[in-house]
Amino acid sequence: MVPNRVSLITIGAKNLPELRKFYQKLGWSETEISSDQYCVFKTAGVLLSLFPIEELLKDCGLEEVQMEDGFKGITFAINTDEPDQVDLITEEVRASGGKIIREASDASWGGRISYFLDPEGNAWEVAWNPTAVFDERGAMIHF
């Protein structure tokens, strides 16, 4: 049986130093294994790693592919405890150099959301969901 958990998300970075600096500006803490060649950020639920795209392709056993800026069909989410945190986080991201692609607004399903792109076009949702349940570590366990 495959465990039903996500432990690590890795972003293949085109410019690792620039992408790393973006997440540092957001105030995210790195683990002690972070280096100039590979870095890992602590989050409430999973670890977020950044690895040069060329090295990630080799690691996966894939040929180099043409990647374009913009939406890649994957989004990451930061879920908040309160609706006003969506607005505050959106402004922090903007100040750190993120591109806001959807301003904070009320969602049709009763929550509040915004979306941004990091410097390499990875899409992030910032969301408050009124039915979200978090564990003692801050990881979302139900919504």
XYZ file of N, CA, C and O in Angstrom:
572
model
N 0.847 -1.181 0.000
C 0.000 0.000 0.000
C 0.891 1.243 0.000
O 1.846 1.330 0.764
N 0.563 2.174 -0.841
C 1.305 3.424 -0.909
C 0.759 4.352 0.178
O -0.446 4.596 0.231
N 1.625 4.868 1.059
C 1.137 5.782 2.103
C 0.479 7.004 1.479
O 0.989 7.574 0.515
N -0.645 7.423 2.025
C -1.371 8.578 1.487
C -0.903 9.846 2.191
O -1.599 10.430 3.006
N 0.320 10.253 1.825
C 0.871 11.471 2.392
C 1.782 12.132 1.378
O 2.358 11.468 0.521
N 1.901 13.418 1.487
C 2.876 14.174 0.712
C 3.898 14.675 1.713
O 3.548 15.379 2.659
N 5.146 14.289 1.538
C 6.186 14.636 2.495
C 7.088 15.763 2.017
O 7.606 16.524 2.810
N 7.292 15.838 0.703
C 8.236 16.781 0.129
C 7.752 17.210 -1.241
O 7.314 16.370 -2.039
N 7.821 18.488 -1.501
C 7.549 19.024 -2.834
C 8.855 19.641 -3.317
O 9.464 20.441 -2.609
N 9.298 19.258 -4.516
C 10.523 19.808 -5.080
C 10.188 20.627 -6.310
O 9.482 20.154 -7.203
N 10.708 21.828 -6.332
C 10.576 22.698 -7.495
C 11.911 22.668 -8.225
O 12.960 22.931 -7.628
N 11.884 22.337 -9.515
C 13.083 22.406 -10.349
C 13.335 23.862 -10.695
O 12.594 24.459 -11.469
N 14.365 24.438 -10.111
C 14.644 25.869 -10.252
C 15.512 26.170 -11.462
O 16.522 25.505 -11.683
N 15.120 27.171 -12.226
C 15.946 27.645 -13.327
C 17.097 28.499 -12.800
O 18.179 28.501 -13.361
N 16.834 29.256 -11.731
C 17.843 30.105 -11.109
C 17.716 29.900 -9.603
O 16.979 30.624 -8.930
N 18.423 28.919 -9.072
C 18.291 28.546 -7.669
C 18.568 29.705 -6.710
O 17.771 29.935 -5.798
N 19.651 30.464 -6.876
C 19.894 31.555 -5.920
C 18.752 32.576 -5.866
O 18.362 33.019 -4.794
N 18.204 32.931 -7.022
C 17.103 33.906 -7.054
C 15.837 33.337 -6.410
O 15.174 34.009 -5.631
N 15.516 32.098 -6.722
C 14.314 31.482 -6.169
C 14.471 31.292 -4.660
O 13.537 31.545 -3.895
N 15.646 30.889 -4.228
C 15.914 30.723 -2.796
C 15.738 32.050 -2.059
O 15.125 32.111 -0.994
N 16.267 33.117 -2.645
C 16.156 34.439 -2.028
C 14.693 34.856 -1.882
O 14.299 35.450 -0.877
N 13.858 34.527 -2.853
C 12.436 34.856 -2.786
C 11.795 34.211 -1.550
O 11.117 34.873 -0.771
N 12.017 32.919 -1.354
C 11.411 32.234 -0.211
C 12.023 32.700 1.109
O 11.337 32.765 2.130
N 13.305 33.075 1.089
C 13.912 33.657 2.287
C 13.250 34.991 2.625
O 12.991 35.283 3.798
N 12.964 35.819 1.600
C 12.302 37.101 1.830
C 10.903 36.931 2.417
O 10.415 37.801 3.123
N 10.270 35.806 2.108
C 8.959 35.528 2.700
C 9.083 35.189 4.181
O 8.092 35.113 4.896
N 10.309 34.969 4.641
C 10.548 34.655 6.041
C 10.512 33.169 6.354
O 10.431 32.780 7.522
N 10.585 32.328 5.328
C 10.530 30.887 5.537
C 11.884 30.386 6.032
O 12.937 30.804 5.540
N 11.871 29.471 6.990
C 13.094 28.910 7.577
C 13.596 27.738 6.748
O 12.821 26.883 6.330
N 14.911 27.706 6.571
C 15.538 26.597 5.860
C 16.018 25.545 6.857
O 16.298 25.849 8.017
N 16.123 24.329 6.373
C 16.671 23.259 7.199
C 18.187 23.352 7.178
O 18.776 24.039 6.337
N 18.811 22.617 8.073
C 20.274 22.629 8.174
C 20.947 21.983 6.976
O 22.146 22.182 6.756
N 20.226 21.223 6.149
C 20.863 20.605 4.973
C 20.887 21.529 3.758
O 21.456 21.184 2.735
N 20.301 22.705 3.869
C 20.281 23.637 2.747
C 21.691 24.084 2.385
O 22.553 24.243 3.250
N 21.883 24.268 1.084
C 23.177 24.732 0.579
C 22.927 25.546 -0.691
O 21.785 25.741 -1.092
N 24.008 25.971 -1.328
C 23.876 26.717 -2.581
C 23.445 25.824 -3.734
O 23.024 26.318 -4.773
N 23.542 24.487 -3.572
C 23.170 23.554 -4.634
C 21.794 22.924 -4.433
O 21.214 22.361 -5.368
N 21.264 23.003 -3.214
C 19.988 22.371 -2.897
C 19.509 22.991 -1.592
O 20.274 23.081 -0.632
N 18.277 23.433 -1.556
C 17.799 24.000 -0.294
C 16.408 23.473 0.018
O 15.647 23.105 -0.875
N 16.131 23.405 1.316
C 14.876 22.866 1.802
C 14.304 23.820 2.833
O 15.008 24.238 3.760
N 13.029 24.150 2.645
C 12.338 25.046 3.564
C 11.336 24.259 4.394
O 10.656 23.362 3.890
N 11.248 24.625 5.669
C 10.292 24.001 6.574
C 8.932 24.659 6.364
O 8.833 25.876 6.261
N 7.897 23.853 6.286
C 6.532 24.369 6.268
C 5.742 23.553 7.275
O 6.242 22.575 7.824
N 4.514 23.935 7.500
C 3.706 23.243 8.505
C 3.398 21.804 8.110
O 3.334 20.934 8.959
N 3.213 21.544 6.826
C 2.788 20.211 6.429
C 3.824 19.379 5.717
O 4.027 18.218 6.033
N 4.510 19.947 4.761
C 5.506 19.222 3.978
C 6.764 20.075 3.895
O 6.742 21.258 4.221
N 7.835 19.477 3.451
C 9.043 20.244 3.188
C 9.020 20.690 1.731
O 8.579 19.940 0.856
N 9.496 21.899 1.477
C 9.587 22.434 0.123
C 11.055 22.514 -0.238
O 11.826 23.201 0.436
N 11.458 21.784 -1.280
C 12.854 21.825 -1.693
C 12.987 22.505 -3.044
O 12.075 22.456 -3.871
N 14.140 23.127 -3.235
C 14.502 23.766 -4.497
C 15.779 23.096 -4.980
O 16.748 22.967 -4.225
N 15.779 22.671 -6.245
C 16.880 21.911 -6.819
C 17.048 22.398 -8.255
O 16.042 22.604 -8.952
N 18.252 22.616 -8.741
C 18.406 23.070 -10.125
C 17.662 22.135 -11.091
O 17.758 20.910 -10.988
N 16.936 22.711 -12.029
C 16.095 21.935 -12.938
C 16.914 20.896 -13.699
O 16.456 19.775 -13.896
N 18.136 21.254 -14.099
C 18.963 20.303 -14.839
C 19.267 19.073 -13.983
O 19.262 17.945 -14.467
N 19.569 19.304 -12.711
C 19.883 18.209 -11.795
C 18.640 17.376 -11.493
O 18.712 16.158 -11.362
N 17.495 18.039 -11.384
C 16.247 17.323 -11.131
C 15.894 16.424 -12.317
O 15.486 15.274 -12.126
N 16.081 16.927 -13.537
C 15.820 16.110 -14.714
C 16.723 14.879 -14.724
O 16.265 13.765 -14.985
N 18.008 15.076 -14.411
C 18.943 13.934 -14.346
C 18.492 12.948 -13.274
O 18.517 11.734 -13.487
N 18.128 13.481 -12.106
C 17.717 12.642 -10.987
C 16.503 11.797 -11.356
O 16.395 10.645 -10.953
N 15.598 12.375 -12.139
C 14.382 11.662 -12.561
C 14.637 10.725 -13.735
O 13.788 9.902 -14.072
N 15.799 10.874 -14.381
C 16.086 10.059 -15.554
C 15.370 10.556 -16.792
O 15.086 9.785 -17.707
N 15.096 11.855 -16.840
C 14.381 12.441 -17.975
C 15.326 13.251 -18.846
O 16.337 13.768 -18.384
N 14.958 13.360 -20.114
C 15.690 14.221 -21.028
C 15.297 15.662 -20.738
O 14.221 15.934 -20.218
N 16.182 16.576 -21.104
C 15.856 17.986 -20.919
C 14.621 18.316 -21.744
O 14.475 17.897 -22.880
N 13.728 19.049 -21.134
C 12.495 19.438 -21.812
C 12.432 20.948 -21.910
O 13.057 21.658 -21.130
N 11.685 21.418 -22.850
C 11.481 22.855 -22.995
C 10.463 23.306 -21.962
O 9.343 22.825 -21.947
N 10.876 24.199 -21.070
C 9.962 24.726 -20.058
C 9.725 26.194 -20.361
O 10.644 26.932 -20.669
N 8.497 26.589 -20.269
C 8.155 27.977 -20.504
C 7.680 28.597 -19.205
O 7.177 27.916 -18.335
N 7.864 29.930 -19.109
C 7.365 30.623 -17.929
C 5.849 30.535 -17.907
O 5.197 30.422 -18.936
N 5.303 30.595 -16.730
C 3.859 30.595 -16.589
C 3.345 29.322 -15.946
O 4.099 28.517 -15.416
N 2.052 29.147 -16.009
C 1.377 28.056 -15.323
C 1.844 26.711 -15.848
O 1.898 26.482 -17.044
N 2.188 25.816 -14.939
C 2.713 24.501 -15.290
C 1.714 23.383 -15.006
O 2.062 22.214 -15.061
N 0.487 23.739 -14.611
C -0.507 22.723 -14.306
C -0.437 22.228 -12.875
O -1.087 21.259 -12.530
N 0.365 22.877 -12.045
C 0.502 22.511 -10.642
C 0.366 23.776 -9.805
O 0.933 24.804 -10.147
N -0.381 23.698 -8.728
C -0.408 24.797 -7.769
C -0.060 24.264 -6.394
O -0.295 23.097 -6.086
N 0.517 25.119 -5.616
C 0.806 24.843 -4.222
C -0.138 25.737 -3.425
O -0.566 26.773 -3.928
N -0.464 25.367 -2.217
C -1.391 26.176 -1.437
C -0.850 26.463 -0.048
O -0.226 25.601 0.575
N -1.118 27.672 0.398
C -0.863 28.084 1.766
C -2.233 28.376 2.355
O -2.900 29.328 1.944
N -2.682 27.546 3.269
C -3.983 27.757 3.893
C -3.807 28.507 5.205
O -2.888 28.220 5.974
N -4.696 29.455 5.452
C -4.596 30.333 6.611
C -5.650 30.002 7.656
O -6.627 29.302 7.372
N -5.432 30.537 8.855
C -6.381 30.338 9.955
C -7.546 31.322 9.914
O -8.629 31.020 10.406
N -7.310 32.517 9.372
C -8.303 33.589 9.353
C -8.366 34.219 7.966
O -7.348 34.293 7.273
N -9.535 34.728 7.567
C -9.665 35.297 6.219
C -8.768 36.512 5.966
O -8.240 36.665 4.859
N -8.542 37.358 6.970
C -7.725 38.549 6.743
C -6.250 38.208 6.504
O -5.509 39.008 5.938
N -5.838 37.002 6.883
C -4.464 36.589 6.629
C -4.190 36.444 5.136
O -3.052 36.621 4.705
N -5.214 36.148 4.352
C -5.037 36.049 2.896
C -4.531 37.379 2.360
O -3.567 37.431 1.593
N -5.151 38.465 2.787
C -4.755 39.802 2.325
C -3.346 40.159 2.799
O -2.535 40.683 2.022
N -3.049 39.865 4.065
C -1.739 40.183 4.613
C -0.636 39.410 3.903
O 0.411 39.971 3.548
N -0.864 38.141 3.669
C 0.130 37.303 2.987
C 0.318 37.767 1.550
O 1.441 37.842 1.046
N -0.776 38.116 0.894
C -0.692 38.600 -0.485
C 0.202 39.838 -0.561
O 1.039 39.953 -1.468
N 0.062 40.735 0.394
C 0.885 41.951 0.395
C 2.351 41.626 0.699
O 3.254 42.235 0.124
N 2.606 40.669 1.580
C 3.986 40.250 1.866
C 4.633 39.660 0.624
O 5.801 39.925 0.328
N 3.869 38.834 -0.093
C 4.387 38.226 -1.325
C 4.701 39.311 -2.351
O 5.759 39.296 -2.985
N 3.793 40.271 -2.498
C 4.007 41.369 -3.450
C 5.295 42.124 -3.093
O 6.132 42.385 -3.960
N 5.479 42.423 -1.809
C 6.662 43.157 -1.355
C 7.943 42.353 -1.536
O 9.031 42.931 -1.663
N 7.818 41.032 -1.578
C 8.983 40.165 -1.744
C 9.302 39.875 -3.204
O 10.249 39.150 -3.498
N 8.506 40.404 -4.118
C 8.786 40.229 -5.537
C 7.925 39.220 -6.254
O 8.149 38.944 -7.426
N 6.926 38.652 -5.562
C 6.009 37.729 -6.219
C 5.047 38.478 -7.122
O 4.743 39.654 -6.888
N 4.560 37.835 -8.163
C 3.610 38.448 -9.087
C 2.205 37.985 -8.702
O 1.886 36.795 -8.794
N 1.376 38.911 -8.279
C 0.009 38.576 -7.890
C -0.807 38.387 -9.168
O -0.886 39.296 -10.002
N -1.387 37.214 -9.336
C -2.178 36.949 -10.534
C -3.677 36.948 -10.231
O -4.492 37.000 -11.150
N -4.028 36.892 -8.961
C -5.419 37.069 -8.536
C -5.376 37.739 -7.172
O -4.876 37.183 -6.212
N -5.893 38.926 -7.127
C -5.927 39.668 -5.869
C -6.813 38.942 -4.862
O -7.706 38.181 -5.248
N -6.582 39.197 -3.594
C -7.384 38.587 -2.536
C -8.856 38.965 -2.725
O -9.179 40.128 -2.936
N -9.697 37.944 -2.681
C -11.134 38.167 -2.862
C -11.908 37.011 -2.246
O -11.362 35.938 -1.995
N -13.182 37.259 -2.016
C -14.040 36.202 -1.492
C -14.291 35.178 -2.589
O -14.476 35.527 -3.755
N -14.274 33.910 -2.202
C -14.476 32.815 -3.155
C -15.940 32.405 -3.172
O -16.651 32.545 -2.170
N -16.369 31.848 -4.284
C -17.768 31.429 -4.435
C -18.142 30.339 -3.435
O -19.299 30.212 -3.071
N -17.163 29.588 -2.939
C -17.432 28.493 -2.019
C -17.390 28.922 -0.553
O -17.460 28.106 0.352
N -17.254 30.240 -0.305
C -17.345 30.748 1.061
C -16.031 31.090 1.720
O -16.006 31.569 2.845
N -14.924 30.855 1.052
C -13.621 31.185 1.614
C -13.087 32.486 1.068
O -13.835 33.315 0.538
N -11.796 32.680 1.204
C -11.119 33.857 0.662
C -9.815 33.362 0.052
O -9.104 32.553 0.648
N -9.489 33.849 -1.154
C -8.311 33.353 -1.864
C -7.576 34.454 -2.623
O -8.140 35.509 -2.919
N -6.337 34.169 -2.912
C -5.551 34.936 -3.883
C -4.573 33.953 -4.519
O -4.389 32.836 -4.020
N -3.963 34.369 -5.615
C -2.955 33.547 -6.285
C -1.759 34.415 -6.641
O -1.912 35.594 -6.979
N -0.569 33.794 -6.589
C 0.635 34.486 -7.027
C 1.571 33.518 -7.723
O 1.453 32.302 -7.582
N 2.492 34.104 -8.493
C 3.563 33.344 -9.129
C 4.869 33.722 -8.449
O 5.123 34.906 -8.201
N 5.694 32.723 -8.157
C 7.026 33.026 -7.652
C 7.881 33.462 -8.850
O 7.378 33.507 -9.989
N 9.137 33.837 -8.640
C 9.941 34.351 -9.757
C 10.122 33.409 -10.937
O 10.507 33.846 -12.022
N 9.842 32.114 -10.772
C 9.971 31.189 -11.893
C 8.625 30.703 -12.421
O 8.556 29.744 -13.177
N 7.557 31.375 -12.041
C 6.243 31.057 -12.591
C 5.524 29.911 -11.914
O 4.539 29.416 -12.451
N 5.988 29.472 -10.736
C 5.269 28.443 -9.992
C 4.071 29.092 -9.306
O 4.206 30.135 -8.658
N 2.892 28.508 -9.487
C 1.650 29.104 -8.995
C 1.345 28.671 -7.568
O 1.387 27.481 -7.243
N 1.018 29.643 -6.735
C 0.658 29.425 -5.337
C -0.717 30.024 -5.072
O -1.015 31.134 -5.510
N -1.529 29.305 -4.336
C -2.809 29.809 -3.857
C -2.644 30.142 -2.382
O -2.022 29.392 -1.631
N -3.190 31.263 -1.961
C -3.301 31.601 -0.547
C -4.790 31.525 -0.251
O -5.582 32.195 -0.913
N -5.178 30.686 0.699
C -6.609 30.439 0.894
C -6.992 30.338 2.366
O -6.257 29.762 3.173
N -8.125 30.886 2.673
C -8.781 30.637 3.947
C -10.035 29.842 3.616
O -10.847 30.247 2.776
N -10.164 28.687 4.243
C -11.320 27.828 4.046
C -12.004 27.702 5.402
O -11.393 27.216 6.357
N -13.266 28.130 5.507
C -13.930 28.120 6.811
C -14.099 26.724 7.415
O -14.318 26.596 8.613
N -13.943 25.685 6.612
C -14.108 24.329 7.144
C -12.775 23.605 7.370
O -12.769 22.443 7.761
N -11.655 24.293 7.125
C -10.348 23.656 7.272
C -10.065 23.317 8.730
O -10.393 24.070 9.643
N -9.439 22.156 8.930
C -9.026 21.702 10.259
C -7.522 21.468 10.204
O -7.024 20.793 9.295
N -6.814 22.007 11.192
C -5.358 21.883 11.262
C -4.970 21.087 12.497
O -5.635 21.161 13.527
N -3.856 20.350 12.385
C -3.368 19.636 13.568
C -2.496 20.571 14.397
O -2.340 21.757 14.057
N -1.906 20.043 15.469
C -1.108 20.872 16.387
C 0.127 21.443 15.734
O 0.694 22.439 16.205
N 0.584 20.867 14.609
C 1.744 21.397 13.897
C 1.361 22.449 12.878
O 2.212 23.060 12.252
N 0.077 22.629 12.645
C -0.370 23.578 11.629
C -0.615 22.957 10.272
O -0.888 23.652 9.304
N -0.499 21.636 10.175
C -0.760 20.949 8.911
C -2.275 20.766 8.743
O -2.966 20.382 9.685
N -2.781 21.056 7.553
C -4.201 20.889 7.302
C -4.503 19.398 7.190
O -3.872 18.684 6.420
N -5.463 18.948 7.982
C -5.798 17.522 7.985
C -7.181 17.244 7.401
O -7.509 16.108 7.130
N -7.962 18.300 7.196
C -9.308 18.116 6.634
C -9.850 19.461 6.189
O -9.521 20.492 6.756
N -10.662 19.429 5.147
C -11.416 20.633 4.762
C -12.661 20.256 4.041
O -12.894 19.135 3.690
